[in-house]
C-alpha atoms as a printed R data frame, in Angstrom:
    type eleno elety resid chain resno      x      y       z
1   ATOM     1    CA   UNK     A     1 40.738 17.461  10.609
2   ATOM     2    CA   UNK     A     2 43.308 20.019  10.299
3   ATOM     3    CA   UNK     A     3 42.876 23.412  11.733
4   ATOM     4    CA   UNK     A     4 44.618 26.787  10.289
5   ATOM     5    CA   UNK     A     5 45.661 29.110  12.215
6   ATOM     6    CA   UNK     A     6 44.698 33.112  11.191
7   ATOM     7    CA   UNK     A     7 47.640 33.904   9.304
8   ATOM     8    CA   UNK     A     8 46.786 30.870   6.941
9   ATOM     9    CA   UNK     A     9 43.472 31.413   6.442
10  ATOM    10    CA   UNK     A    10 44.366 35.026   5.889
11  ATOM    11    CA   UNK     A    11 46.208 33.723   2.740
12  ATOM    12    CA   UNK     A    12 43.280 31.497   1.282
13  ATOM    13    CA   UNK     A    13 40.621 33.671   1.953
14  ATOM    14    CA   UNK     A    14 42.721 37.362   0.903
15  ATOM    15    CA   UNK     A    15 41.431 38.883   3.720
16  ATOM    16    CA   UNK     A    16 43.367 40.774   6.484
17  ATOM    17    CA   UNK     A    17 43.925 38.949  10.210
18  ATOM    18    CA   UNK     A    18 41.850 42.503  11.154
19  ATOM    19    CA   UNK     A    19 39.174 41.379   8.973
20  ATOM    20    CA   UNK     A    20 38.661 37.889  10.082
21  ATOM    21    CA   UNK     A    21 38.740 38.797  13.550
22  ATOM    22    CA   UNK     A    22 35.656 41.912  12.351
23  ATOM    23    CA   UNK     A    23 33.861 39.393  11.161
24  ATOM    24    CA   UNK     A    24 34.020 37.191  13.953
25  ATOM    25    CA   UNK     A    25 33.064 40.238  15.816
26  ATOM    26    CA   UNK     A    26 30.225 41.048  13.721
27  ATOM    27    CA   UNK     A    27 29.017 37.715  14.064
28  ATOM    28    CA   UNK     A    28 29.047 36.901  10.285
29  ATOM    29    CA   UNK     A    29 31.368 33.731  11.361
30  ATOM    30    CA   UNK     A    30 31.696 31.877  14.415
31  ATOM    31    CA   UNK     A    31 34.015 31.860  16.809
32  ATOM    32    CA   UNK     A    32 36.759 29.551  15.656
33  ATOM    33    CA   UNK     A    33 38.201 27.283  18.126
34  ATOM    34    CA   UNK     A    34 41.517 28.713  20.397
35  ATOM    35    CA   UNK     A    35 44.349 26.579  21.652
36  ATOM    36    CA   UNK     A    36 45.058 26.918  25.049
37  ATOM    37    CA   UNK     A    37 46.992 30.054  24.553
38  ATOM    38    CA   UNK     A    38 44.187 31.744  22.944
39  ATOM    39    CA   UNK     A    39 45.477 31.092  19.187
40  ATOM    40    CA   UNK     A    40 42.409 31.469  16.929
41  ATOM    41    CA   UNK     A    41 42.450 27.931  15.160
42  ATOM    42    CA   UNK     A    42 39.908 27.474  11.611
43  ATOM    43    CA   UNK     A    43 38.321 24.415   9.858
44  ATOM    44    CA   UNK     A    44 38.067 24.014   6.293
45  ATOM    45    CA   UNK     A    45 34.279 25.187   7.302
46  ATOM    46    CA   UNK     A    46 35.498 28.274   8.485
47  ATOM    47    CA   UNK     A    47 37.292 29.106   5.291
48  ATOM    48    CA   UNK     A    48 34.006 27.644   3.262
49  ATOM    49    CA   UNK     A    49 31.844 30.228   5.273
50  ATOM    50    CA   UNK     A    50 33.979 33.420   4.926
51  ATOM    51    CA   UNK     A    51 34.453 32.413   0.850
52  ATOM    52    CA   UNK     A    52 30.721 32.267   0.723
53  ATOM    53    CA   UNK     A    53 30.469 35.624   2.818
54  ATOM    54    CA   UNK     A    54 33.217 36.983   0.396
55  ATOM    55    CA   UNK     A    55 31.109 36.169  -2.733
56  ATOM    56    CA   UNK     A    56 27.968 37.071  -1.539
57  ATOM    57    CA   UNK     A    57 29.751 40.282  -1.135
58  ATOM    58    CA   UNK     A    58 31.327 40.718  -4.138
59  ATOM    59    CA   UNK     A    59 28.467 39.574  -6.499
60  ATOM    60    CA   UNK     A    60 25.485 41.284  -4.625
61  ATOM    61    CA   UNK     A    61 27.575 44.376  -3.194
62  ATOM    62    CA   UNK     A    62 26.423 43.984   0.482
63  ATOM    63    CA   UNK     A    63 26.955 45.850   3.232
64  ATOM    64    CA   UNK     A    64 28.451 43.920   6.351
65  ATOM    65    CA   UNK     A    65 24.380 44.499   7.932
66  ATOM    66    CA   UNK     A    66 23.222 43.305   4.277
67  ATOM    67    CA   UNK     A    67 25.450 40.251   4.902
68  ATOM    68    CA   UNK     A    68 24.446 39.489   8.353
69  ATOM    69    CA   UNK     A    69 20.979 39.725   7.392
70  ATOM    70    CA   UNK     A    70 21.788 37.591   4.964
71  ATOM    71    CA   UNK     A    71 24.079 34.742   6.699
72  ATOM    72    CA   UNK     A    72 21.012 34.775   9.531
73  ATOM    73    CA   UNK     A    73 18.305 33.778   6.725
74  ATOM    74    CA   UNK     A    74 20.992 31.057   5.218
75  ATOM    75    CA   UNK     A    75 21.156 29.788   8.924
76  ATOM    76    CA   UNK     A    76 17.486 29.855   9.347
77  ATOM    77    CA   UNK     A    77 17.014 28.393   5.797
78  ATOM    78    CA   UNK     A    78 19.396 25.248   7.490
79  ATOM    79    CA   UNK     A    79 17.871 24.961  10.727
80  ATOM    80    CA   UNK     A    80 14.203 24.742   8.807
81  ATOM    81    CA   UNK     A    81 15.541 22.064   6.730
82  ATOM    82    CA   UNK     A    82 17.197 20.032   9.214
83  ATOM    83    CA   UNK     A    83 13.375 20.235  11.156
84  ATOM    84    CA   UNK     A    84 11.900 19.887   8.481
85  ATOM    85    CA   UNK     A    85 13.980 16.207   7.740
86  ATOM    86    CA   UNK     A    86 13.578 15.219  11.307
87  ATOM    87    CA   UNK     A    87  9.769 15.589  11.546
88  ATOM    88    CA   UNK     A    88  7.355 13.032  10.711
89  ATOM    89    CA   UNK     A    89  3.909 15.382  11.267
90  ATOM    90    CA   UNK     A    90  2.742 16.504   7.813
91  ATOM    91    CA   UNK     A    91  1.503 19.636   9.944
92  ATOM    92    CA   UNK     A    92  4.881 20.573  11.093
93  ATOM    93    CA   UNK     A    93  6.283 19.530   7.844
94  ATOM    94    CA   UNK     A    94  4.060 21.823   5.731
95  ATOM    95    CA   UNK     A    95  5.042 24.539   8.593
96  ATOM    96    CA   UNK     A    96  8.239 24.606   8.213
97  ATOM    97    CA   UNK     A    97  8.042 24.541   4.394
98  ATOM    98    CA   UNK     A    98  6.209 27.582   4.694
99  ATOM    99    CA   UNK     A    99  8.420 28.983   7.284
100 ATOM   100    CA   UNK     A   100 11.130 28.247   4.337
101 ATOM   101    CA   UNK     A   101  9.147 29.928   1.927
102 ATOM   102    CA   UNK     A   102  8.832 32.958   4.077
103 ATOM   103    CA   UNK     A   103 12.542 33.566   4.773
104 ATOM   104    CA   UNK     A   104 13.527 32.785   0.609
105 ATOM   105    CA   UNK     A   105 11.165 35.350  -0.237
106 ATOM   106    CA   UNK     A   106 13.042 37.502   2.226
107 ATOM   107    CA   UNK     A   107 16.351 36.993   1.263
108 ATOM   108    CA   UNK     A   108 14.953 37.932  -2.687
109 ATOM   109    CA   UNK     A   109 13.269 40.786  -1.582
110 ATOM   110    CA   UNK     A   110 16.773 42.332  -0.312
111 ATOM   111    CA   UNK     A   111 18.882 41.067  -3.329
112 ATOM   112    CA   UNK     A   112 16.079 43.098  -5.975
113 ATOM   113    CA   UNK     A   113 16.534 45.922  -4.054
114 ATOM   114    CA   UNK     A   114 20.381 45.793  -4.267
115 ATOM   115    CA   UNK     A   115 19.427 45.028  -8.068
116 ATOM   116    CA   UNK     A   116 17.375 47.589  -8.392
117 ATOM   117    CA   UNK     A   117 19.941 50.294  -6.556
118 ATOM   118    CA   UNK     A   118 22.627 48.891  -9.116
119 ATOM   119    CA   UNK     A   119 20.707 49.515 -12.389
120 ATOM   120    CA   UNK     A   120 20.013 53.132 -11.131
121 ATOM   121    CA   UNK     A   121 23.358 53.645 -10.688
122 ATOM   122    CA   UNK     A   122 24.118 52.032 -14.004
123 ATOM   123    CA   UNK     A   123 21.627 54.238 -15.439
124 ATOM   124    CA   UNK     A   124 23.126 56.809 -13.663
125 ATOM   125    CA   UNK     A   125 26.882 56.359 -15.335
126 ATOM   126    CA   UNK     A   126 25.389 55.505 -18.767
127 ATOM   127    CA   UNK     A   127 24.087 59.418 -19.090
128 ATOM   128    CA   UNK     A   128 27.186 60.745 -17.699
129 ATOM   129    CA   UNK     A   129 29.211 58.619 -20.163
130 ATOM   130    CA   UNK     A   130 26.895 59.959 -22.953
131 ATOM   131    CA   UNK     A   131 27.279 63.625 -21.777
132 ATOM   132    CA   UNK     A   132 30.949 63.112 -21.893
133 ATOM   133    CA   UNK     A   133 30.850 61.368 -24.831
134 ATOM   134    CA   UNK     A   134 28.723 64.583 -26.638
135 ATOM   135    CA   UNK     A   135 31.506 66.676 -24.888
136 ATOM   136    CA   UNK     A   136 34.423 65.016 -26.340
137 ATOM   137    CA   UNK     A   137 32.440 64.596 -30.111
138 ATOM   138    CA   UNK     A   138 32.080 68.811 -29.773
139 ATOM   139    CA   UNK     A   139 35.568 69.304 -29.381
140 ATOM   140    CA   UNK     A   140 36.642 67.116 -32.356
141 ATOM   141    CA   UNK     A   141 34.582 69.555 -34.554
């Protein structure tokens, strides 16, 4: 398994050394493995995890809480599933569906809010663009 140092995975991900090392911080990653002299060294999961962060990010318009909150329910999701694999009780089973359940209808709750936020601001920008619009039709007159 190869391992990338910061300034590499800097490159594939097009995010800052500062910006890695914030999210490691934050806790929205893990912290990478370090050589002896401290060098922060990545795995291609790494990488996967911060491009997943980045989407999530760019398509829902989190905040770095909003993401945390979410990468936390995407952990939980995993750790219910793996139980949920390893169990052989149909009680515990049907628990941690549920549990599942629980956490999905979490994580949806948050992303319709964030929808509904962005159609308001759509809203929003379609009556200024029509007020400018009106503006700009009054002057042609």
């Amino acid at each position: 398994m190869d391992l990338l140092k910061i300034e590499e995975v800097a490159k594939r991900t097009g995010l800052t050394k500062r910006a890695i090392r914030y999210y490691e911080d934050f806790g929205l990653i893990s912290a990478p493995e370090r050589t002896q002299g401290g060098i922060r060294l990545y795995s291609e999961e790494n990488i996967e995890k911060i491009n997943k962060i980045l989407l999530v990010k760019e398509v829902l318009g989190f905040s770095l809480a909003e993401l945390q909150q979410y990468m936390e329910f995407q952990s939980l999701i995993e750790q219910q599933k793996s139980e949920y694999r390893t169990s052989e009780d149909r009680e515990a089973r049907k628990l941690k569906l549920f549990e599942i359940s629980q956490v999905l209808h979490k994580e949806k709750t948050m992303i319709d809010m964030k929808i509904k936020r962005m159609e308001q601001f759509k809203d929003e920008l379609t009556e200024t663009e029509k007020r400018v619009q009106k503006a700009l039709d009054q002057l042609q007159e």
